[in-house]
Coordinates of C-alpha atoms in Angstrom, one line a residue:
A22 CA -50.2 174.0 -109.2
V23 CA -49.4 177.3 -107.5
E24 CA -51.7 178.1 -104.5
T25 CA -51.9 181.4 -102.7
L26 CA -51.9 180.6 -98.9
P27 CA -53.2 183.1 -96.4
P28 CA -50.8 185.5 -94.9
A29 CA -48.7 184.3 -91.9
P30 CA -49.5 185.6 -88.6
R31 CA -46.4 187.6 -88.2
K32 CA -43.3 188.4 -90.7
R33 CA -40.2 186.6 -90.2
Y34 CA -37.1 185.9 -92.2
R35 CA -33.7 184.3 -91.6
H36 CA -36.0 181.4 -90.0
T37 CA -36.3 177.6 -90.7
A38 CA -39.4 175.5 -91.4
A39 CA -39.9 171.6 -90.6
A40 CA -43.1 169.5 -92.1
Y41 CA -44.6 167.0 -89.4
K42 CA -47.3 165.1 -90.9
N43 CA -50.1 167.6 -92.5
V44 CA -48.7 170.7 -90.6
I45 CA -45.3 172.8 -91.3
F46 CA -43.8 174.5 -88.2
F47 CA -42.2 177.7 -88.8
I48 CA -39.5 178.1 -86.4
G49 CA -36.8 180.9 -85.2
G50 CA -35.7 183.9 -87.4
R51 CA -36.1 187.6 -87.1
D52 CA -38.7 190.2 -87.5
D53 CA -39.0 192.9 -89.9
N54 CA -39.1 195.6 -87.5
E55 CA -36.4 195.7 -84.8
D56 CA -34.5 192.8 -86.2
S57 CA -35.5 191.0 -83.0
L58 CA -35.7 187.1 -82.8
V59 CA -38.9 185.7 -83.0
A60 CA -40.2 183.3 -80.3
A61 CA -43.8 182.4 -81.8
I62 CA -43.6 179.1 -83.7
D63 CA -46.1 179.3 -86.4
I64 CA -47.9 176.4 -87.6
F65 CA -49.5 175.7 -91.0
D66 CA -52.3 173.1 -91.2
T67 CA -51.8 171.8 -95.2
E68 CA -55.3 170.1 -95.1
A69 CA -57.2 172.9 -93.5
G70 CA -55.3 175.5 -95.7
A71 CA -55.2 177.7 -92.7
W72 CA -52.9 178.9 -89.8
A73 CA -53.3 177.3 -86.6
D74 CA -53.5 179.5 -83.3
T75 CA -51.2 177.0 -80.8
G76 CA -49.7 180.0 -78.7
L77 CA -46.3 177.7 -79.1
T78 CA -43.0 179.9 -78.1
L79 CA -39.4 179.3 -77.9
P80 CA -37.9 179.5 -74.6
E81 CA -35.6 182.8 -75.0
E82 CA -32.5 180.5 -75.1
K83 CA -33.6 178.5 -77.9
Q84 CA -34.7 181.6 -80.1
R85 CA -32.1 181.9 -82.9
S86 CA -31.7 183.1 -86.7
D87 CA -30.2 181.7 -89.7
L88 CA -30.8 178.3 -88.1
T89 CA -31.6 174.8 -90.1
S90 CA -34.0 171.7 -89.0
F91 CA -34.6 168.4 -90.3
V92 CA -37.1 165.7 -89.2
I93 CA -36.0 161.9 -88.4
D94 CA -38.6 159.7 -86.7
D95 CA -41.3 162.4 -86.6
I96 CA -39.3 164.5 -84.2
I97 CA -38.0 168.2 -85.3
Y98 CA -34.4 168.9 -84.8
V99 CA -33.1 172.1 -84.9
V100 CA -29.7 173.1 -85.6
A101 CA -27.2 175.9 -85.4
G102 CA -27.9 179.6 -86.2
Y103 CA -27.0 182.8 -84.8
N104 CA -27.9 184.4 -81.2
P105 CA -29.2 187.8 -80.6
D106 CA -26.0 189.7 -81.5
Y107 CA -25.2 187.2 -84.3
T108 CA -22.8 184.9 -82.5
V109 CA -23.0 181.3 -83.6
T110 CA -24.2 178.5 -81.6
T111 CA -23.6 174.7 -81.5
E112 CA -27.0 173.9 -79.7
T113 CA -28.8 171.3 -81.3
Y114 CA -32.4 170.7 -79.7
S115 CA -35.5 168.4 -80.6
I116 CA -39.2 169.3 -80.6
D117 CA -41.5 166.7 -80.7
P118 CA -44.4 167.8 -82.8
A119 CA -47.2 165.5 -81.7
A120 CA -46.7 166.0 -77.9
S121 CA -46.2 169.9 -78.4
L122 CA -49.8 169.8 -80.4
K123 CA -51.6 167.7 -78.3
E124 CA -50.3 169.4 -74.6
E125 CA -50.7 173.0 -76.4
M126 CA -47.1 173.6 -74.9
L127 CA -43.9 173.2 -76.8
V128 CA -41.8 170.2 -75.6
T129 CA -38.1 170.1 -76.3
A130 CA -35.1 168.2 -75.4
T131 CA -31.6 169.2 -75.9
Q132 CA -29.3 166.8 -78.2
G133 CA -25.8 166.5 -79.1
S134 CA -24.1 169.8 -79.9
I135 CA -22.3 170.1 -83.2
N136 CA -18.6 170.7 -83.7
V137 CA -18.4 173.7 -85.4
G138 CA -20.9 176.6 -84.6
R139 CA -22.2 178.1 -87.7
G140 CA -25.3 180.0 -88.9
D141 CA -26.3 180.4 -92.9
T142 CA -26.2 176.6 -92.8
Q143 CA -28.4 173.7 -94.3
A144 CA -29.1 170.1 -93.5
A145 CA -30.1 167.1 -95.4
I146 CA -31.4 163.5 -94.6
V147 CA -28.9 160.7 -96.3
G148 CA -30.2 157.3 -95.0
D149 CA -30.5 157.1 -91.5
K150 CA -28.2 160.4 -90.6
A151 CA -28.8 164.2 -91.2
Y152 CA -25.9 166.2 -92.5
L153 CA -25.1 169.9 -91.7
V154 CA -23.2 171.8 -94.6
G155 CA -21.0 174.8 -94.6
G156 CA -22.3 178.1 -93.3
F157 CA -20.5 181.3 -91.8
T158 CA -19.2 181.9 -88.2
H159 CA -18.9 185.3 -86.6
E160 CA -15.5 184.6 -85.3
D161 CA -14.2 185.8 -88.5
Q162 CA -16.8 188.4 -89.2
W163 CA -18.7 186.3 -91.3
C164 CA -15.9 186.7 -94.1
N165 CA -15.0 183.1 -94.8
A166 CA -17.6 180.4 -95.7
L167 CA -16.8 177.2 -94.0
D168 CA -16.5 174.0 -96.2
T169 CA -17.0 171.5 -93.0
V170 CA -19.7 169.3 -93.1
E171 CA -21.1 167.1 -90.0
A172 CA -23.4 163.9 -89.9
F173 CA -26.0 163.4 -86.6
D174 CA -26.4 159.9 -85.6
V175 CA -29.6 159.8 -83.8
S176 CA -29.2 156.7 -82.3
K177 CA -26.1 158.2 -80.8
D178 CA -27.2 161.6 -80.2
A179 CA -23.6 162.6 -81.4
W180 CA -22.6 164.9 -84.6
T181 CA -19.4 163.8 -86.3
E182 CA -17.1 165.6 -88.6
V183 CA -17.0 164.0 -92.1
S184 CA -15.4 164.8 -95.8
G185 CA -15.8 168.7 -96.1
M186 CA -17.1 170.0 -99.4
Q187 CA -14.4 170.9 -102.2
Y188 CA -15.7 174.6 -102.0
A189 CA -16.4 176.4 -98.8
R190 CA -19.7 178.4 -98.9
G191 CA -22.9 179.4 -96.8
D192 CA -26.4 180.4 -97.6
K193 CA -26.9 177.5 -100.2
A194 CA -29.2 174.6 -100.8
V195 CA -28.6 171.1 -99.8
V196 CA -30.7 168.3 -101.3
S197 CA -30.6 164.6 -100.8
V198 CA -30.7 162.4 -103.9
G199 CA -30.6 158.6 -103.1
D200 CA -27.5 158.2 -101.2
R201 CA -25.6 161.8 -102.0
L202 CA -25.7 165.4 -100.9
V203 CA -26.1 168.0 -103.5
V204 CA -24.8 171.3 -102.4
I205 CA -26.3 174.0 -104.9
G206 CA -25.2 177.7 -105.3
G207 CA -24.3 179.6 -101.9
E208 CA -22.0 182.7 -101.0
A209 CA -18.4 181.5 -101.1
N210 CA -15.2 183.5 -100.1
T211 CA -14.2 185.5 -102.7

């Protein structure tokens, strides 16, 4: 069933979202006013059907757009994206949602960096690893999509390059089906 939800506390685009238990964290992105990065983390409580006013905000050095996220063992991992000037980042950081909600302050930790900086990317979980797929970089003026794929091993806190995609693309959808990644659509080199 389709249900209309209350309006979000703020407009944003080019953000990521991650589900933890009954809440959805909306992280990063840009506002629709001056293309500024959004510091506030908005949280929607699916059981209450309402937005929670937590006051959680990203420190300036963790603010970015066109990023992605995934959840492993109840920890949100935030990966890649563009800085304020649309240069890529290689940073990965984690958010402990339980501690952040309990303490009413953002609890983060720096994780292993990705090997190839990128934005306009997506991640999905297969087994006990997260996979970061494709994207774009500022290094070629966002002209050539990436075909690279990286796997994150939480136990080693490390990203490893694995076999790439047959066709380079960014701004696509990525899902896991059983033990496979399925990459759907996206922008490619023309």
